[in-house]
CSV table of N, CA and C in Angstrom, one decimal:
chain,number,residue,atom,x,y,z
A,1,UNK,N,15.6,18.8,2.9
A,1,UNK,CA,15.9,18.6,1.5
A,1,UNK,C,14.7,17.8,0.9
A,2,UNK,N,14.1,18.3,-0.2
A,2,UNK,CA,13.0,18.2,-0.7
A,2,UNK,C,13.2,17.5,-2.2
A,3,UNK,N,13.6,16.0,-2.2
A,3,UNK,CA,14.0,15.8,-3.6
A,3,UNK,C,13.4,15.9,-5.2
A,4,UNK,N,11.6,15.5,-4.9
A,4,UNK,CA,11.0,15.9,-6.1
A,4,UNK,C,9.8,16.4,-5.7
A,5,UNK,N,9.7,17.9,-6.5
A,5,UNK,CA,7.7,18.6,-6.4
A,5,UNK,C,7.0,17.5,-7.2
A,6,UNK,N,7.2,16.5,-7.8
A,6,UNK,CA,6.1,15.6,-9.0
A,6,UNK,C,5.2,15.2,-7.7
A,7,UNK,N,4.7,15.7,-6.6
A,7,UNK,CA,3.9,14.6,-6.0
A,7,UNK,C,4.3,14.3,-4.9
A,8,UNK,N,3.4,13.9,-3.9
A,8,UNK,CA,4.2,12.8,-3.1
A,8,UNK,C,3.5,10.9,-3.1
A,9,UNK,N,4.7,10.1,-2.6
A,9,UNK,CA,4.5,9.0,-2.7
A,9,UNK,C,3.9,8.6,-1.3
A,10,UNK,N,2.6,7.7,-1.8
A,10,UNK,CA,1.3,7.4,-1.1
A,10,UNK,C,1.7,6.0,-0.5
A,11,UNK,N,1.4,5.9,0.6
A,11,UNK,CA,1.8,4.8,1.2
A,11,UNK,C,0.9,4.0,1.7
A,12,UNK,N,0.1,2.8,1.9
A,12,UNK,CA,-1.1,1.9,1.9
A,12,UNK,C,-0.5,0.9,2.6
A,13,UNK,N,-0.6,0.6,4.2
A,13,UNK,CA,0.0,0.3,5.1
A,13,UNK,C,1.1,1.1,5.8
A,14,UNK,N,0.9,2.1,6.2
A,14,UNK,CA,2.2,2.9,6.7
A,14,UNK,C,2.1,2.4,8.4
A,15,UNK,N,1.1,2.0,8.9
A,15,UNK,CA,0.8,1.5,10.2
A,15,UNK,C,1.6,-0.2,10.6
A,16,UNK,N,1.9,-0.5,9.6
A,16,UNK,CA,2.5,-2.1,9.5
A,16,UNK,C,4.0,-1.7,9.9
A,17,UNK,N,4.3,-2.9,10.2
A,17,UNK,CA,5.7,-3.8,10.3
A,17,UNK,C,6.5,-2.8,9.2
A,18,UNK,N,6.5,-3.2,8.0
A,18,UNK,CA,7.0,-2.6,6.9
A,18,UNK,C,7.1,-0.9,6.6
A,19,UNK,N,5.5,-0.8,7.0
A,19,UNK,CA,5.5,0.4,6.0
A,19,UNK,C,5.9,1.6,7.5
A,20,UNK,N,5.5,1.2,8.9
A,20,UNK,CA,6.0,1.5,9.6
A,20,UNK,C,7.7,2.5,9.6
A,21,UNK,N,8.8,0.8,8.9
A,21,UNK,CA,9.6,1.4,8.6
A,21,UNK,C,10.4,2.2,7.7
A,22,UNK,N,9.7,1.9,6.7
A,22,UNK,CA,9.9,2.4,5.2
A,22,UNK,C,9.3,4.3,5.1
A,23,UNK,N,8.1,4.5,5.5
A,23,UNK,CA,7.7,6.0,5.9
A,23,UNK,C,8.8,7.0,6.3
A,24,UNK,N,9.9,6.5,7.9
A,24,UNK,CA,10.4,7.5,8.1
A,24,UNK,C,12.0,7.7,7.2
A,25,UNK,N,12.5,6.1,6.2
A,25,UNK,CA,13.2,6.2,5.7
A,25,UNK,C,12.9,7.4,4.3
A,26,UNK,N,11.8,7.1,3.7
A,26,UNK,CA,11.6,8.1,2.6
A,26,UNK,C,11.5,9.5,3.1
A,27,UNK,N,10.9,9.9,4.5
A,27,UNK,CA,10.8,11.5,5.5
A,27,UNK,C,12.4,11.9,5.2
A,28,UNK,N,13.5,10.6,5.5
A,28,UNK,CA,14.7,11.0,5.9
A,28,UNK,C,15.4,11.2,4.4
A,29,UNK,N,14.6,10.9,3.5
A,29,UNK,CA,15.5,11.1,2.2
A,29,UNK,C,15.0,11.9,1.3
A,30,UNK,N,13.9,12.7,1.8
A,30,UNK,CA,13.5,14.0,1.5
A,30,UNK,C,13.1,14.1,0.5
A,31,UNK,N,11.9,12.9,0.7
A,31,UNK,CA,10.4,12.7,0.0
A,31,UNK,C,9.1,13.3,0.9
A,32,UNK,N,8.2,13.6,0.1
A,32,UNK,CA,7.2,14.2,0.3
A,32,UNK,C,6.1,12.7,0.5
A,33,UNK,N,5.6,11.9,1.8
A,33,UNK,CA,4.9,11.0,1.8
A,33,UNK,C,3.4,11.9,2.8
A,34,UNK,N,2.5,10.9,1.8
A,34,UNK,CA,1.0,11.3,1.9
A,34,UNK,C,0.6,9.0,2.3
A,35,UNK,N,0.1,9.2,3.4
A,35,UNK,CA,-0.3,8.1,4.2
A,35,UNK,C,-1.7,7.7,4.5
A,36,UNK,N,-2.1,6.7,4.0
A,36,UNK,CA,-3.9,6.2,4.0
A,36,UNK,C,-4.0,5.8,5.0
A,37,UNK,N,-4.6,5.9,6.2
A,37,UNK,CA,-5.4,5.6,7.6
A,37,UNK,C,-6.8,5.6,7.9
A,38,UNK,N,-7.1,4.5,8.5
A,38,UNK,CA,-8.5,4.6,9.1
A,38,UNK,C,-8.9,5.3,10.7
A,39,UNK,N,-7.3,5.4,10.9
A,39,UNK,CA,-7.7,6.0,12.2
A,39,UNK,C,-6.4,6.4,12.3
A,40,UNK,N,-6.2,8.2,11.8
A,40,UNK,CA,-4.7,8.6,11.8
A,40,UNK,C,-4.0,9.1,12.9
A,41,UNK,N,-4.8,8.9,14.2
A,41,UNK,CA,-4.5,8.7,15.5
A,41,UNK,C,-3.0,7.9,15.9
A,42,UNK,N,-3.6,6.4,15.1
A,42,UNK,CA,-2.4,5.6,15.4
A,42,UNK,C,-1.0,6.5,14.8
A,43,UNK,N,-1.1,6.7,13.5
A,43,UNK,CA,-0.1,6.7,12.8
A,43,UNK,C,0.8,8.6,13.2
A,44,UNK,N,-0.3,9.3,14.0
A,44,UNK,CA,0.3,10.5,14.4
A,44,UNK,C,0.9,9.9,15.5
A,45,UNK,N,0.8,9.2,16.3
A,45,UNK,CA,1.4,9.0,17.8
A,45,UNK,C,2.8,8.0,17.1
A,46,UNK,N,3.1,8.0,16.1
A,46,UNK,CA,4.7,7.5,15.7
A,46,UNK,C,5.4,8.7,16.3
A,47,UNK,N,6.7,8.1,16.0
A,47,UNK,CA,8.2,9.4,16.4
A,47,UNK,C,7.9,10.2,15.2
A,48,UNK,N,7.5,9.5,14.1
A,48,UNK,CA,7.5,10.2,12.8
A,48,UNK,C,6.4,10.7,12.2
A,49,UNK,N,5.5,10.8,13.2
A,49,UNK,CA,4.1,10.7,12.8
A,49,UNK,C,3.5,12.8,12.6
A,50,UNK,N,4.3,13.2,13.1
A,50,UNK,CA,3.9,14.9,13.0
A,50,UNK,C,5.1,15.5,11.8
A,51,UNK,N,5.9,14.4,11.1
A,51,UNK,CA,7.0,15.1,10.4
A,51,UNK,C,6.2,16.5,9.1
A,52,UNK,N,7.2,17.2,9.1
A,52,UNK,CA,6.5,18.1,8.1
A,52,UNK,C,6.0,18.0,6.6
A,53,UNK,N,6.8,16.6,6.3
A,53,UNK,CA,6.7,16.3,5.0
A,53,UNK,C,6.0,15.0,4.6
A,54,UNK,N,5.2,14.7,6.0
A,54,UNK,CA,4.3,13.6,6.1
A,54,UNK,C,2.6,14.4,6.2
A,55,UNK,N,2.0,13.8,5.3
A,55,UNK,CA,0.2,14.0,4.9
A,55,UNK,C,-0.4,13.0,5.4
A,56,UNK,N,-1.2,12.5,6.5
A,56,UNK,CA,-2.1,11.5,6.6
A,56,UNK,C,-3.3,12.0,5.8
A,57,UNK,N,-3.9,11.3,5.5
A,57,UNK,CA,-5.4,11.4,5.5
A,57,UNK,C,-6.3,9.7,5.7
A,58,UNK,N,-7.5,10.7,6.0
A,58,UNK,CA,-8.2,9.0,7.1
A,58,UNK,C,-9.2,8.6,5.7
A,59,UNK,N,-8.8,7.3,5.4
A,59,UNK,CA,-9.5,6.5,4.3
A,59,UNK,C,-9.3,5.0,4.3
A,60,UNK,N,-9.6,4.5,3.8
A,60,UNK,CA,-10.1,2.6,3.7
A,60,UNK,C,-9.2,2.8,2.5
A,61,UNK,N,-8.8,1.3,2.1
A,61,UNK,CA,-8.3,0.7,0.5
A,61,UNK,C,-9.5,0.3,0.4
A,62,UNK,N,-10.7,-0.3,1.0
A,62,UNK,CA,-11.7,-0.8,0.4
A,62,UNK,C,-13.1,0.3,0.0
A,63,UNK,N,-12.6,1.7,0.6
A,63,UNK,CA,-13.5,2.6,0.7
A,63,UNK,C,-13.1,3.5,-0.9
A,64,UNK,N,-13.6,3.0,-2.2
A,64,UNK,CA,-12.6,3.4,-3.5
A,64,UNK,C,-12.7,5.1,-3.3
A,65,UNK,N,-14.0,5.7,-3.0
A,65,UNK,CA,-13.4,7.6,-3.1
A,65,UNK,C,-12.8,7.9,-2.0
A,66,UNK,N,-12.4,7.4,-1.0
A,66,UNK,CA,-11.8,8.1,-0.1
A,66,UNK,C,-10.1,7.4,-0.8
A,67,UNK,N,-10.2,6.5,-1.0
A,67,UNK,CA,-9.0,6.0,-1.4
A,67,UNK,C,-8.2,7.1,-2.8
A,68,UNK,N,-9.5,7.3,-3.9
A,68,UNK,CA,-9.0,8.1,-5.0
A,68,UNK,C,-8.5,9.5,-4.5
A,69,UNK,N,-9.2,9.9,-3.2
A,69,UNK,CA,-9.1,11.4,-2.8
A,69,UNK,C,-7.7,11.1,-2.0
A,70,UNK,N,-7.2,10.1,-1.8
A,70,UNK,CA,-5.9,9.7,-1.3
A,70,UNK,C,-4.6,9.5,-2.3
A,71,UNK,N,-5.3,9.3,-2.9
A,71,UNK,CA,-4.0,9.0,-4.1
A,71,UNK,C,-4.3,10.4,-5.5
A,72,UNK,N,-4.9,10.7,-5.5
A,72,UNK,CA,-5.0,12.5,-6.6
A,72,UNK,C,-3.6,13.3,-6.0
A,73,UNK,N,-2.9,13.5,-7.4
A,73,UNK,CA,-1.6,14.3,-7.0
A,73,UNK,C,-0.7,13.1,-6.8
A,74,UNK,N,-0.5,12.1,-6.3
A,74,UNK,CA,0.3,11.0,-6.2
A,74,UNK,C,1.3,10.8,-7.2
A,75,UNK,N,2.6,10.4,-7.2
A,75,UNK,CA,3.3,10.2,-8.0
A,75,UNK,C,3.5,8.4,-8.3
A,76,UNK,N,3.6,8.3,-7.1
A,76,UNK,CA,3.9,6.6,-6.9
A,76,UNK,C,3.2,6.0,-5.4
A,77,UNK,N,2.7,4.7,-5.2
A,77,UNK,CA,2.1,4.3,-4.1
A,77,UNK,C,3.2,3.0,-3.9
A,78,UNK,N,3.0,2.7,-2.8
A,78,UNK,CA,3.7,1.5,-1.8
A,78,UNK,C,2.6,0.6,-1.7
A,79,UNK,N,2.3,-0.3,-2.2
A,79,UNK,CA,1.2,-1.1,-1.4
A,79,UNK,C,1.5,-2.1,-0.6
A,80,UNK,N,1.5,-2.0,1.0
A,80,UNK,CA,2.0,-2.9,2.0
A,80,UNK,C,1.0,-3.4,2.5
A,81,UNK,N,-0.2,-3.5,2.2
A,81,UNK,CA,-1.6,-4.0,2.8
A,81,UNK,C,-2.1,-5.7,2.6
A,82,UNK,N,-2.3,-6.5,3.3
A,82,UNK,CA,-2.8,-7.8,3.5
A,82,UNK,C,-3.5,-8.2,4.2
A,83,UNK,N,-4.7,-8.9,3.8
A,83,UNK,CA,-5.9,-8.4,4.8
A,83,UNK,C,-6.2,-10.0,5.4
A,84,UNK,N,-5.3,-10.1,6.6
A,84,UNK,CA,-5.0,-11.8,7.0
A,84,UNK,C,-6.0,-11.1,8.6
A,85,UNK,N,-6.6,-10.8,8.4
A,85,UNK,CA,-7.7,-10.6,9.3
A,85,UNK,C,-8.3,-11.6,10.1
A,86,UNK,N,-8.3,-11.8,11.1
A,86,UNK,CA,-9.2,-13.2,11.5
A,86,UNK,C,-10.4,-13.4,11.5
A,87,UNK,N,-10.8,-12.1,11.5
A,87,UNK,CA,-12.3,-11.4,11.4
A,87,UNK,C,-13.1,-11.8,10.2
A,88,UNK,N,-12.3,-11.8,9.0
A,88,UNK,CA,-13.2,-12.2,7.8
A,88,UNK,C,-12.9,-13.5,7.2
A,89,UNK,N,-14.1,-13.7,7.0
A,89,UNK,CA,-14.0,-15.0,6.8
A,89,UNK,C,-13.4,-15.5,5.3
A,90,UNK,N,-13.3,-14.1,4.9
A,90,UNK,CA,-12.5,-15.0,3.2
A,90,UNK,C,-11.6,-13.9,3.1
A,91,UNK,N,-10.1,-14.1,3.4
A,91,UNK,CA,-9.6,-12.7,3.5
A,91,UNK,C,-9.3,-12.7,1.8
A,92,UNK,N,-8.9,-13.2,0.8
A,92,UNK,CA,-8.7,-13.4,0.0
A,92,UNK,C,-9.7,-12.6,-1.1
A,93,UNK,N,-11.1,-12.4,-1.1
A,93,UNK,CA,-12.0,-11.7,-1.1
A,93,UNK,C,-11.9,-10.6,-1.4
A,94,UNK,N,-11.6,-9.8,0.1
A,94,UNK,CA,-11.5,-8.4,0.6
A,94,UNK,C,-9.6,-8.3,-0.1
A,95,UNK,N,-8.5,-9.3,0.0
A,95,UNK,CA,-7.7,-8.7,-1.3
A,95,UNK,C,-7.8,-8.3,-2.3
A,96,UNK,N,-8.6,-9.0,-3.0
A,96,UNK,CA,-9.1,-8.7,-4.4
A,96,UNK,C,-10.2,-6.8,-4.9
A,97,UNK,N,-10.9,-7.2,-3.7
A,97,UNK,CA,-11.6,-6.2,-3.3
A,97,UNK,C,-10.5,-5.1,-3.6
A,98,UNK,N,-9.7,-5.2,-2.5
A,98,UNK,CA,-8.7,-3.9,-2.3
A,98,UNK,C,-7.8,-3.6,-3.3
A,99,UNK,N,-7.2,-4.6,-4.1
A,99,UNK,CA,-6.4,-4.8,-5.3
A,99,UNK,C,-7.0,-4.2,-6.5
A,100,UNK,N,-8.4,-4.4,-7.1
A,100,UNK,CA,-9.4,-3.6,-8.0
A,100,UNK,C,-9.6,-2.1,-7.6
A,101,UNK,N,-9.7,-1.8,-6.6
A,101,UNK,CA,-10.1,-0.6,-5.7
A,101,UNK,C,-8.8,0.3,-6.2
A,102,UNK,N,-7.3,-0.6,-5.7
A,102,UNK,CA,-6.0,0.5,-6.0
A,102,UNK,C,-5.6,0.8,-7.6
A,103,UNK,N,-6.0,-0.6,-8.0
A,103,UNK,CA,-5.7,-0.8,-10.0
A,103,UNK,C,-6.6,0.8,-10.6
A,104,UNK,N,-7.8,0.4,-9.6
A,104,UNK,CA,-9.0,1.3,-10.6
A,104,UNK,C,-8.1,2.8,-10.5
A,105,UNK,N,-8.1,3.0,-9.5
A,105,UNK,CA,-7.6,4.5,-8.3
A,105,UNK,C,-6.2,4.8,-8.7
A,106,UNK,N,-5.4,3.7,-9.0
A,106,UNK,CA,-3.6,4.3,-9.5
A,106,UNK,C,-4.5,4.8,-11.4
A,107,UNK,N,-5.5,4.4,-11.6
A,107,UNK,CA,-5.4,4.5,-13.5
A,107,UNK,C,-5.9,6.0,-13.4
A,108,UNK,N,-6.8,6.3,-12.5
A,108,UNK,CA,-7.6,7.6,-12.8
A,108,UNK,C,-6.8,8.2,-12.0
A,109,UNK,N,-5.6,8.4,-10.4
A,109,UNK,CA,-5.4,9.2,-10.0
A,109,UNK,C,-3.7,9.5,-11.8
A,110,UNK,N,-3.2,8.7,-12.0
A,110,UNK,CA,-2.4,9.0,-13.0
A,110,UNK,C,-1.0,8.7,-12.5
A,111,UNK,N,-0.8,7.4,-11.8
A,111,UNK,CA,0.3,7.7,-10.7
A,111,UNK,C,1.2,6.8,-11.9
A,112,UNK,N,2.4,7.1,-11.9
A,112,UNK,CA,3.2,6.8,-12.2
A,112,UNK,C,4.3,5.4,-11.9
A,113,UNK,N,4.2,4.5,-10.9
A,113,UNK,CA,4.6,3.6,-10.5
A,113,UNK,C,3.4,2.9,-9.3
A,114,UNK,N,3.8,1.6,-9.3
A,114,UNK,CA,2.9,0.8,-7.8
A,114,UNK,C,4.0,-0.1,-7.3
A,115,UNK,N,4.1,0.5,-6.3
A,115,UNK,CA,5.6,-0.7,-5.9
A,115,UNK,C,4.7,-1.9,-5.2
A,116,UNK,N,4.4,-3.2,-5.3
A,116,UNK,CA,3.9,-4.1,-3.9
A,116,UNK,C,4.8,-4.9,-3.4
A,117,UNK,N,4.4,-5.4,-2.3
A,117,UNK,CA,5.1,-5.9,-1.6
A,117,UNK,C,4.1,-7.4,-1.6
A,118,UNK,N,4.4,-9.0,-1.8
A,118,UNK,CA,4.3,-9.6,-2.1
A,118,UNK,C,5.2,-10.7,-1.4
A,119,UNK,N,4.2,-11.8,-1.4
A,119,UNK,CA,5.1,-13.2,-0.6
A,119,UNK,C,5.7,-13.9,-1.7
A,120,UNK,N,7.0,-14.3,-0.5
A,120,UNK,CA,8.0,-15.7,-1.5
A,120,UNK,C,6.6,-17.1,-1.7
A,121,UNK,N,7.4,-17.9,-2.3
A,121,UNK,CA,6.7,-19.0,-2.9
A,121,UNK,C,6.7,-19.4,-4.7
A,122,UNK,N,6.8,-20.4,-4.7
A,122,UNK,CA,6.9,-21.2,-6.1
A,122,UNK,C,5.0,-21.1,-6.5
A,123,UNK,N,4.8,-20.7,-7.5
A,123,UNK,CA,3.3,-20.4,-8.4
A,123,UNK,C,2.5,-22.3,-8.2
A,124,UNK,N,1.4,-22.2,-8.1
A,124,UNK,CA,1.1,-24.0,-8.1
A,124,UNK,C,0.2,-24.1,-6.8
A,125,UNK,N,0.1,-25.2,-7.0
A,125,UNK,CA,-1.3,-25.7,-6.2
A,125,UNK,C,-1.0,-26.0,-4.4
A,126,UNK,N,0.9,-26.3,-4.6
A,126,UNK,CA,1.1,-26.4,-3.5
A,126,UNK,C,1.0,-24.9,-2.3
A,127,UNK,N,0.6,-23.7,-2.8
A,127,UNK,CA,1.0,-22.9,-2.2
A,127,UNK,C,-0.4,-22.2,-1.3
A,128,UNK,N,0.1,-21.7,0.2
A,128,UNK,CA,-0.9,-21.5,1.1
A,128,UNK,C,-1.8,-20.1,0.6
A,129,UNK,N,-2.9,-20.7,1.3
A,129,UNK,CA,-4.1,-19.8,0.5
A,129,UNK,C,-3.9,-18.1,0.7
A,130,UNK,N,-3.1,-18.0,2.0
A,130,UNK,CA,-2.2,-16.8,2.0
A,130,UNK,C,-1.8,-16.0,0.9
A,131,UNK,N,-0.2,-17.0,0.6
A,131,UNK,CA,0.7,-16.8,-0.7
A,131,UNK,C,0.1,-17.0,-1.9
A,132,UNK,N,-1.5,-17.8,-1.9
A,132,UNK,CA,-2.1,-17.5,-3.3
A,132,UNK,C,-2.4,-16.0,-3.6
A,133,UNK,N,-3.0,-15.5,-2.6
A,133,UNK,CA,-4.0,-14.2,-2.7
A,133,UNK,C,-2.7,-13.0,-2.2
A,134,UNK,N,-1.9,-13.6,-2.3
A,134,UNK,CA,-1.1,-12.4,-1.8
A,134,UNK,C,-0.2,-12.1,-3.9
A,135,UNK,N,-0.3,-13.7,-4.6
A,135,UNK,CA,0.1,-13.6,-5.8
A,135,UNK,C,-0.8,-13.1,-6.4
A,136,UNK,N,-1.8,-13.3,-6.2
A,136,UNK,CA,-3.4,-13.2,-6.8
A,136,UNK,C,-3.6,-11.2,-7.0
A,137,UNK,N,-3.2,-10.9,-6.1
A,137,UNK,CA,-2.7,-9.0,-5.7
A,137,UNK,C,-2.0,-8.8,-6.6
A,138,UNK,N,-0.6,-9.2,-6.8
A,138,UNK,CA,0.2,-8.4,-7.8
A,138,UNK,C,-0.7,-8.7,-9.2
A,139,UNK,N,-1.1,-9.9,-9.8
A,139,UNK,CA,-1.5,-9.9,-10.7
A,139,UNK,C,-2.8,-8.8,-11.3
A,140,UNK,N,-3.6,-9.1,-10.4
A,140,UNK,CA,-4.5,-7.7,-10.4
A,140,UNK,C,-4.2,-5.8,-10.2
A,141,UNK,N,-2.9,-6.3,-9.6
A,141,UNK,CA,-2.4,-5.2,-9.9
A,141,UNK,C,-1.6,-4.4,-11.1
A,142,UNK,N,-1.9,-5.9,-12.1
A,142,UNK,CA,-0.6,-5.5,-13.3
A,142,UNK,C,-1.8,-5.6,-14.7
A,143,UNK,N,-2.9,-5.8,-14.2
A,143,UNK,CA,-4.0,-5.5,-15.0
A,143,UNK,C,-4.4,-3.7,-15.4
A,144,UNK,N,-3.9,-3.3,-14.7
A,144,UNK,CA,-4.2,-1.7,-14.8
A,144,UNK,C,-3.0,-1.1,-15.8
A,145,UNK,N,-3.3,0.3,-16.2
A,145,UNK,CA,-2.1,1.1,-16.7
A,145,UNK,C,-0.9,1.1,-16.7
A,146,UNK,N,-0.9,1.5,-14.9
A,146,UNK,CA,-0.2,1.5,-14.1
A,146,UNK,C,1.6,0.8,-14.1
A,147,UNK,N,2.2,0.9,-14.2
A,147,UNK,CA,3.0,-0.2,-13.9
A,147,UNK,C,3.5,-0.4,-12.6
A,148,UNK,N,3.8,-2.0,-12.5
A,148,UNK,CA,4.0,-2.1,-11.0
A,148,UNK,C,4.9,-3.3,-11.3
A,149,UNK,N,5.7,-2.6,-9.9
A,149,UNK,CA,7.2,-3.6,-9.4
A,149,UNK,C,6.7,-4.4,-8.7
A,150,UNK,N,6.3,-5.9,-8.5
A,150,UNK,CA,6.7,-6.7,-7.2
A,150,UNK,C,8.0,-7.4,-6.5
A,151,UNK,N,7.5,-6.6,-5.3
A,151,UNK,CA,8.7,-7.5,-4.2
A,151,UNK,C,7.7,-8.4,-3.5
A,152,UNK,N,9.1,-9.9,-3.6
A,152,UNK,CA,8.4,-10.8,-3.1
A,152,UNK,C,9.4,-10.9,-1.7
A,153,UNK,N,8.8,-10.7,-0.5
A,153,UNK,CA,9.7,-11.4,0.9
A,153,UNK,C,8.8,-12.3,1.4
A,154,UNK,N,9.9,-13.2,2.3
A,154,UNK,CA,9.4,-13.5,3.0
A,154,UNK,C,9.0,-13.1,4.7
A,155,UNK,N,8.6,-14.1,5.4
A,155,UNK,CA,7.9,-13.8,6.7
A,155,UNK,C,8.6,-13.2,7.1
A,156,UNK,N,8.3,-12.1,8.2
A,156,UNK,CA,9.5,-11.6,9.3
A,156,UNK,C,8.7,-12.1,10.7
A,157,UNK,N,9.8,-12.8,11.0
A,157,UNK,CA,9.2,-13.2,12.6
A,157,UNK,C,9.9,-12.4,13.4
């Protein structure tokens, strides 16, 4: 059961914790999802990873045309991405990076919603440089056309 032809809904982090589980819920509710990977290896070797109504394609959020060739046709995106990397030295940076990259990319691909996903925390000075740049996202994400929902959760241990 095939609920809407508008598109399918693009997913940015489908490899995570979250989006992991959220993918095979939308397969199961008979949405059409299209999935950003840098290496769609990982994400074919899921239980859900060959479903018929699932699109990978191999692209960066920080790579902006492979990203826009990911989101063209899109109706709505998930953004579950956070770049708490150990590797870089200013993950907060490459947020922003990737936040301008999706803002620019949802205005020209024409997408119709940005759902993110976003940390708990009170706004202010007290808050970890994490939960800043993780607030710091939705806001740059609400700079665009676009409109966008934030969800704020917390940790899952």
């Amino acid at each position: 059961m095939t609920i809407d032809k508008n598109g399918p809904i693009f997913v940015l982090g489908a490899g995570g914790y979250i989006g992991g589980r959220l993918v095979p819920r939308l397969l199961a509710a008979g949405y059409q999802v299209r999935a950003l990977a840098r290496s769609p290896g990982k994400l074919l070797s899921r239980r859900w990873g060959k479903h018929a109504s699932l699109e990978i394609v191999r692209g960066d959020i920080l790579d902006y045309p492979s990203l826009l060739r990911g989101l063209e046709g899109c109706r709505a995106a998930y953004y579950l991405v956070h770049s708490m990397n150990p590797s870089v030295d200013d993950f907060s940076h490459t947020d922003r990076v990737a936040a301008m990259n999706v803002t620019k990319a949802a205005a020209a691909a024409k997408l119709q919603q940005i759902i993110y996903l976003g940390g708990l925390g009170e706004e202010g000075s007290g808050l970890s440089h994490h939960l800043q740049s993780r607030s710091e996202v939705g806001k740059l994400l609400q700079l665009g056309p676009v409109p966008v929902t934030i969800l704020r959760a917390a940790m899952i241990i």
